[in-house]
XYZ file of C-alpha atoms in Angstrom:
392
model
C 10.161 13.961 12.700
C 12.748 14.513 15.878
C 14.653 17.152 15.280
C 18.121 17.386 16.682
C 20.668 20.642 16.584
C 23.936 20.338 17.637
C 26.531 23.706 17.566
C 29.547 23.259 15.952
C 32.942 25.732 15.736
C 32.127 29.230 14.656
C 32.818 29.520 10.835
C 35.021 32.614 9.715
C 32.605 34.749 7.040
C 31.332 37.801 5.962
C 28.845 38.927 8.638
C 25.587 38.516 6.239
C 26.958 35.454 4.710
C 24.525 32.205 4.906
C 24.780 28.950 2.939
C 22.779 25.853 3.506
C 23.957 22.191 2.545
C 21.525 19.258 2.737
C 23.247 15.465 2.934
C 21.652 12.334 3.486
C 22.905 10.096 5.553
C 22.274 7.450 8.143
C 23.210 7.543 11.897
C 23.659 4.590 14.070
C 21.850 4.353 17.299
C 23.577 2.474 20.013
C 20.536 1.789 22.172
C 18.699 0.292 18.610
C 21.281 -1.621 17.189
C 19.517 -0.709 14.001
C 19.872 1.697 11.591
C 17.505 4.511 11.389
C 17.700 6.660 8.120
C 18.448 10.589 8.350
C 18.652 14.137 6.820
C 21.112 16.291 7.970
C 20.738 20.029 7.395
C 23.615 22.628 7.993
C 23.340 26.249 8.669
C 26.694 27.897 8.195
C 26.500 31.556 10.203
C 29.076 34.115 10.862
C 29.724 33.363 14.430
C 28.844 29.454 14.211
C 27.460 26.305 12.598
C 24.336 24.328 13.231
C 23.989 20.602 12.385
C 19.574 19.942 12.607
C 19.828 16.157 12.191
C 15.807 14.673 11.381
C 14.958 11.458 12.479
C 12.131 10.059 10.922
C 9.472 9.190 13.371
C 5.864 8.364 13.429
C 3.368 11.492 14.852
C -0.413 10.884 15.458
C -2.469 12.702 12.886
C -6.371 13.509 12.668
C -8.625 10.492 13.434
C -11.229 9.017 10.965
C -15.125 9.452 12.173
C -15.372 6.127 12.186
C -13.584 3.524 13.016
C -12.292 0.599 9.932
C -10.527 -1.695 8.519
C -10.060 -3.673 5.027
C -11.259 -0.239 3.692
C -9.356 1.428 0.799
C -7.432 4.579 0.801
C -7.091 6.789 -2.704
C -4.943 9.615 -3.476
C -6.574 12.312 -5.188
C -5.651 15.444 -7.255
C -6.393 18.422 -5.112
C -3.530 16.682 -2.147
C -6.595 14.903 -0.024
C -6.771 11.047 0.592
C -10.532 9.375 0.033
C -11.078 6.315 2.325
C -14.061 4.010 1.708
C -16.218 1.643 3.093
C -14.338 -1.334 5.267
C -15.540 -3.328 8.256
C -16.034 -2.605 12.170
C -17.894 -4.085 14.935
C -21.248 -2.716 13.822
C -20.596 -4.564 10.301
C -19.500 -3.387 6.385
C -19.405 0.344 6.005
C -20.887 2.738 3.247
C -19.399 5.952 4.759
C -16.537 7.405 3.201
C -14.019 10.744 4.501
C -11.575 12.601 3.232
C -8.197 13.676 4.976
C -6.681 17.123 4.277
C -2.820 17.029 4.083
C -2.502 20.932 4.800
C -4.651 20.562 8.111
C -4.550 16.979 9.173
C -7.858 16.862 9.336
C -10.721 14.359 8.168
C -13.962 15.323 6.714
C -17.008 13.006 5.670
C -18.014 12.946 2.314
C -20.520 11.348 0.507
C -21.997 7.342 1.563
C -21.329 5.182 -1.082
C -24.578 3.167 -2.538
C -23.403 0.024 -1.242
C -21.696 -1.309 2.197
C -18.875 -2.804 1.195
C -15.049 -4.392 2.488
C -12.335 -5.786 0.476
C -13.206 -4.478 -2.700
C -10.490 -2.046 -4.917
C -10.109 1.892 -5.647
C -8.673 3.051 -8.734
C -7.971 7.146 -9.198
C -8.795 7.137 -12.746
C -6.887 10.219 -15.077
C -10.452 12.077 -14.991
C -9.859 12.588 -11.631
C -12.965 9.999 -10.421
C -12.332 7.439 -8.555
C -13.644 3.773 -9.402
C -14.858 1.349 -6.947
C -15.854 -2.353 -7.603
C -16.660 -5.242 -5.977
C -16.636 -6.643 -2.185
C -18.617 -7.935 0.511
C -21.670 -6.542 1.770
C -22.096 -9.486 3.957
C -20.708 -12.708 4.240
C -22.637 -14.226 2.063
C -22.946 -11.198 -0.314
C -20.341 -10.664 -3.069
C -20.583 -7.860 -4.880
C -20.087 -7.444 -8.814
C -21.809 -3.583 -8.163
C -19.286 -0.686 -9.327
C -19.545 2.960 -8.477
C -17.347 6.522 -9.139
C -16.915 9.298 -6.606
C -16.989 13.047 -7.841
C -13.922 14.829 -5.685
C -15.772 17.982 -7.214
C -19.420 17.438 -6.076
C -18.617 14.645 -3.149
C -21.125 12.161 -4.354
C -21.175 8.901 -5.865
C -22.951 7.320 -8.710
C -23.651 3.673 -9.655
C -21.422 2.496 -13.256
C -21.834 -0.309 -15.204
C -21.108 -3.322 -12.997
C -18.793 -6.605 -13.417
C -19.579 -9.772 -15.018
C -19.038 -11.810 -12.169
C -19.543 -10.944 -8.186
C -15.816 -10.419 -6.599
C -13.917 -9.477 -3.533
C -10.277 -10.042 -2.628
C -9.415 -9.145 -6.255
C -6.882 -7.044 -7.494
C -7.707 -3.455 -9.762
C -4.663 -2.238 -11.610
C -4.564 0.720 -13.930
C -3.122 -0.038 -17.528
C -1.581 2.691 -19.570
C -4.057 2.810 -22.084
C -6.230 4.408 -19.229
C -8.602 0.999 -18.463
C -8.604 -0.697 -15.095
C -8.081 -4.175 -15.115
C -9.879 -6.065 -12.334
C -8.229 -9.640 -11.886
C -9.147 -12.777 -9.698
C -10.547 -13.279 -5.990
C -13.734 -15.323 -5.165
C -16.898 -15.183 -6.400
C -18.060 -17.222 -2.593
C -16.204 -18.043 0.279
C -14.977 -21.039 -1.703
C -14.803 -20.507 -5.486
C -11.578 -18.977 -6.358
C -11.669 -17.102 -9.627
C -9.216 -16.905 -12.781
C -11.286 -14.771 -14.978
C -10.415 -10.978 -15.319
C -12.293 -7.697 -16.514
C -11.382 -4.399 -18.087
C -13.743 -0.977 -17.328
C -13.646 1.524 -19.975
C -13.821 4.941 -17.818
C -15.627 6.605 -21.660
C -18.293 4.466 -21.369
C -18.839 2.812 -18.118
C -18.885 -0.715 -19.125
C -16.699 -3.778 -18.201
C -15.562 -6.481 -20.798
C -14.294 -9.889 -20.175
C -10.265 -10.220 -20.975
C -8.250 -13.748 -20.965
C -8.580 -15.348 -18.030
C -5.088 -15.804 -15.826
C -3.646 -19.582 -16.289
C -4.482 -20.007 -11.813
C -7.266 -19.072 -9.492
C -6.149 -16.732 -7.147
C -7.435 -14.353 -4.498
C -5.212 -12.107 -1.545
C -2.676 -11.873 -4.371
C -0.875 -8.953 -5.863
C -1.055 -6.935 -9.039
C 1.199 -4.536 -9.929
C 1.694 -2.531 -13.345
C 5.189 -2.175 -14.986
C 6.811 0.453 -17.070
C 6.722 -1.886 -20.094
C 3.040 -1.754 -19.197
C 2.247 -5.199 -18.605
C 0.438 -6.115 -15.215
C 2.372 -8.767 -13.002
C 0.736 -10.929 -10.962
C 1.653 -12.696 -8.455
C 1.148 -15.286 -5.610
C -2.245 -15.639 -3.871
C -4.678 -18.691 -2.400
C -6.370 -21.342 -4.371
C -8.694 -21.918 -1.545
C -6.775 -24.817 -1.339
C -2.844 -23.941 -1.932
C -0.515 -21.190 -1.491
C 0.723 -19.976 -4.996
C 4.365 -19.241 -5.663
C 3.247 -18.912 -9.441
C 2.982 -15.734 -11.576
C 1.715 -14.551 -14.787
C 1.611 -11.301 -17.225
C -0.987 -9.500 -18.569
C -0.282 -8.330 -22.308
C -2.987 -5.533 -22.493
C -2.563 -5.138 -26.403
C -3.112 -9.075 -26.915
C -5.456 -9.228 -23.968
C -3.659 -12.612 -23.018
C -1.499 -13.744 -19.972
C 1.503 -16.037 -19.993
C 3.625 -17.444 -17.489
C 6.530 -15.873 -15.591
C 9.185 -16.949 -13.385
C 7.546 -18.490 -9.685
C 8.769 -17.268 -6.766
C 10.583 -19.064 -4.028
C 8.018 -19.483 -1.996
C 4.446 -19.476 -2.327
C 2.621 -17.130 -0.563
C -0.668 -14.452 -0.342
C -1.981 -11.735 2.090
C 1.700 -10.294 0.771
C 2.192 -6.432 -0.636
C 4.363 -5.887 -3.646
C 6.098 -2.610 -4.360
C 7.703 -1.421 -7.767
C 11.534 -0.061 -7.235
C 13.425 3.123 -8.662
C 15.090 0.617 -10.686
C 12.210 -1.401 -12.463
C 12.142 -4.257 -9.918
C 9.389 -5.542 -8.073
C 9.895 -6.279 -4.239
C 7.282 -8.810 -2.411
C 7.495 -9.109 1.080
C 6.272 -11.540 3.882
C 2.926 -12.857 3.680
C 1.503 -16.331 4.626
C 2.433 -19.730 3.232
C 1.492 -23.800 3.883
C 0.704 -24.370 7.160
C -0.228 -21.225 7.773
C 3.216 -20.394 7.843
C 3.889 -16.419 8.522
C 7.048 -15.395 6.488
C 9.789 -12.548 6.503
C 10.780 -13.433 3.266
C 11.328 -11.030 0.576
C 12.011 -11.379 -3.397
C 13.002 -9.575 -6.048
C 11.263 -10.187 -9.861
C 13.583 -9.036 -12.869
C 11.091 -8.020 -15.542
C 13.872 -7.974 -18.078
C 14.547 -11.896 -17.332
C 11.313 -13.036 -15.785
C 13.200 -14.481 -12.908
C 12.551 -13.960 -9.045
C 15.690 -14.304 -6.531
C 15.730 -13.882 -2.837
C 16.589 -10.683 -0.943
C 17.351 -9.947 2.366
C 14.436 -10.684 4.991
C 12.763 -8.502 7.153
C 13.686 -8.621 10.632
C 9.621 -9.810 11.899
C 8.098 -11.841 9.700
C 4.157 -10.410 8.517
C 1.258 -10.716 7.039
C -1.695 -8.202 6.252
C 0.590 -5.490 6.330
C 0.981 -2.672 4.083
C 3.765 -0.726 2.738
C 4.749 2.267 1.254
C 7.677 3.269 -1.338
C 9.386 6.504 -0.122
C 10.629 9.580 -2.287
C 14.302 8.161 -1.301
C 13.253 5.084 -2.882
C 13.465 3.043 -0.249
C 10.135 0.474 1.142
C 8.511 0.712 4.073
C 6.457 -1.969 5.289
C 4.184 -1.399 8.598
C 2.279 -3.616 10.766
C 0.466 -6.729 10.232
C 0.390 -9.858 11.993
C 3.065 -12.313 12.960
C 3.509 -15.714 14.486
C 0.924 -16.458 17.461
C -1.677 -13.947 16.097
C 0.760 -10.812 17.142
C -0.658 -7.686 15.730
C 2.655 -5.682 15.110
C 3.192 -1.846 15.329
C 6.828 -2.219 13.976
C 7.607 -0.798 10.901
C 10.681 -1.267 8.497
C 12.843 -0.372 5.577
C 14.201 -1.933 2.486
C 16.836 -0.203 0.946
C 17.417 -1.466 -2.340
C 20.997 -0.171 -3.003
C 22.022 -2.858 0.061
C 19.054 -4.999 0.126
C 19.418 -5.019 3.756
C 16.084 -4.074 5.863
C 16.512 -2.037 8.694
C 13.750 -1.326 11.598
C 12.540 1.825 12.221
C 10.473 3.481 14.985
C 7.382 1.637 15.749
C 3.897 3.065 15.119
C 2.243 4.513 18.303
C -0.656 1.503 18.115
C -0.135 -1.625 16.448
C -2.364 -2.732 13.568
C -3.457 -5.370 10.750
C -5.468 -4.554 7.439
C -4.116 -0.762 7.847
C -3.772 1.190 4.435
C -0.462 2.966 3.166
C -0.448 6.142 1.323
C 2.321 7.959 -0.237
C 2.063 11.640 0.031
C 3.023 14.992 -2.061
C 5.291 15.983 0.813
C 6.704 12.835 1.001
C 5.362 11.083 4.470
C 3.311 8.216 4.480
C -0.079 8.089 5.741
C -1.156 5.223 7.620
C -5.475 4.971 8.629
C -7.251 2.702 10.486
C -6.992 -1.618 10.942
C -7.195 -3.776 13.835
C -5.598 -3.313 16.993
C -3.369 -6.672 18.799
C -6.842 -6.509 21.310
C -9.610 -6.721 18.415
C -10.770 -3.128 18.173
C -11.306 -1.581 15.357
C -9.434 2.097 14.965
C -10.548 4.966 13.759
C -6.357 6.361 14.585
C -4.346 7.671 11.704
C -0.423 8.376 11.820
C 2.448 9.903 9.426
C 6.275 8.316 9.264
């Protein structure tokens, strides 16, 4: 963060006397002609007051030891971030690292059993975390699963999935399961079936199968604990459809469709029980800047403001303020983007933001305990493959 202090008029008080106010607001910047939020701290002295005015900003962190993208990054416990497997120009990765929020540092850990890219993590409540599926090679989908120890930094092979998948979606149900759902069994057949793994026993069972096909969609789970998903590609189509999981029937019906159909999208749960989509791509390869807004109370989407650059395999992040931020991706003419920007969803206005130091596509997005967001790895706008990390 920039940090600003401006003087003010001295302040009549007792000679010892110190108070501290802290206001958010948010400060215009001429040369932008955006709108860049801020925290404003104020020192109140005997002789004078300070105004420290904190910009958010985006500062380089430790790099990775190797260089990825379509990896996964996983919050854990003890305030460190495991990132596994992903792609880079010497092919699908089994190496995994840890970063270290005190020191910004990154440390490897354990190989996984299996190269792998676009699979799912899930941070289970016993502290493991679950890996499933993926591509070992092009040809190769994996149905393999396997659970990293934070305590002992290895990994062990679990039970594995019925059916081979990558581009799926893995979304934690309250009832402590994780519910695996869609993506493609081969580079053409699109799959509707889901699974549930049991974290006491290690197995996976087959659950109802969603009413669509669907892979590069979204899952996301709600406070009334049912798992929304949405959007995604047929192989064929663009879906603007979505459907419900009901974990205590095990069944999925469908929900309101969106506006426009769309996959290689994020989706982000609001303060307020909402669930935001943003961008992605559409028929004709159409990029969007699109955003919607899904009412879980009356199943129905509506439009919200768009973002200023339309994207697609982006990421994004919701902040402790509540607010969305959505980095990177790619935009019309195969642009790889380093802008970043917010939603606020008092206004539903988006606003842009510094841009990241490099741009990049298939980055991840994590939230952390301090409240800044970590952002690892992707694809550069020339093809490489980074290893760079940075924190908004």
């Amino acid at each position: 963060s920039t940090i600003i202090s401006t003087p003010t008029s001295p302040t009549s008080m007792l000679s010892n006397s110190i108070s501290s106010s802290i206001t958010t607001t948010s400060s215009s910047t001429s040369a932008l002609s955006n709108t860049i939020s801020s925290i404003t701290f104020t020192t109140i002295t005997s002789s004078a007051t300070t105004t420290t005015t904190v910009i958010p900003k985006w500062t380089i962190t430790g790099s990775m030891n190797v260089a990825r993208r379509t990896h996964t990054a996983s919050e854990l416990a003890n305030e460190l971030v495991l990132v596994t497997g992903g792609h880079n120009s010497g092919g699908n990765l089994s190496s995994t690292e840890l970063y270290n929020l005190s020191t910004g540092t990154w440390a490897i850990t354990g190989n996984m059993n299996v190269v792998r890219q676009r699979h799912t993590a899930s941070t289970l409540a016993n502290g493991l975390v679950l890996v499933a599926g993926g591509s070992s090679s092009l040809f190769n989908i994996l149905n393999s699963a396997e659970l990293y120890n934070p305590s002992t930094g290895t990994w062990t092979n679990t039970g594995s999935m019925n059916i081979a998948r990558r581009t799926h979606t893995a979304s934690i149900l309250e009832n402590g399961l994780v519910l695996v759902t869609g993506g493609s069994s081969t580079l053409i057949n699109v799959l509707n079936s889901a699974e549930l793994y049991n974290p006491l026993t290690g197995n996976w069972t087959n659950t109802g199968s969603m009413n669509n096909g669907r892979s590069y969609h979204t899952a996301v789970t709600l406070a009334n604990g049912l798992v929304l998903v949405a959007g995604g590609f047929t192989g064929a189509s663009y879906l603007n459809s979505t459907e419900l999981y009901n974990p205590t029937l095990g069944t999925w019906t469908n929900t309101g469709s969106m506006n426009n159909g769309r996959s290689f999208h994020t989706a982000s749960i609001l303060a307020n029980g909402l669930v935001l989509v943003t961008g992605g791509q559409t028929t004709g390869n159409v990029i969007l800047n699109s955003a919607e807004l899904y009412n879980p109370m009356t199943g129905i989407w509506t439009n919200t403001g768009s973002m200023n650059v339309a994207r697609y395999d982006h990421t994004a992040a919701t902040l402790a303020n509540g607010y969305v931020l959505v980095i990177g991706g790619q935009t019309t003419g195969s642009v790889v983007l380093n802008s970043a920007e917010l939603y606020n969803p008092s206004t539903g206005i988006w606003t842009t933001t510094t841009n990241m130091s490099i741009a990049r596509e298939y980055p991840t997005a994590s939230t952390l305990p301090n409240g800044k967001v970590l952002v690892t790895g992707g694809e550069s706008s020339d093809g490489v493959y980074l290893n760079s990390a940075e924190l908004y």
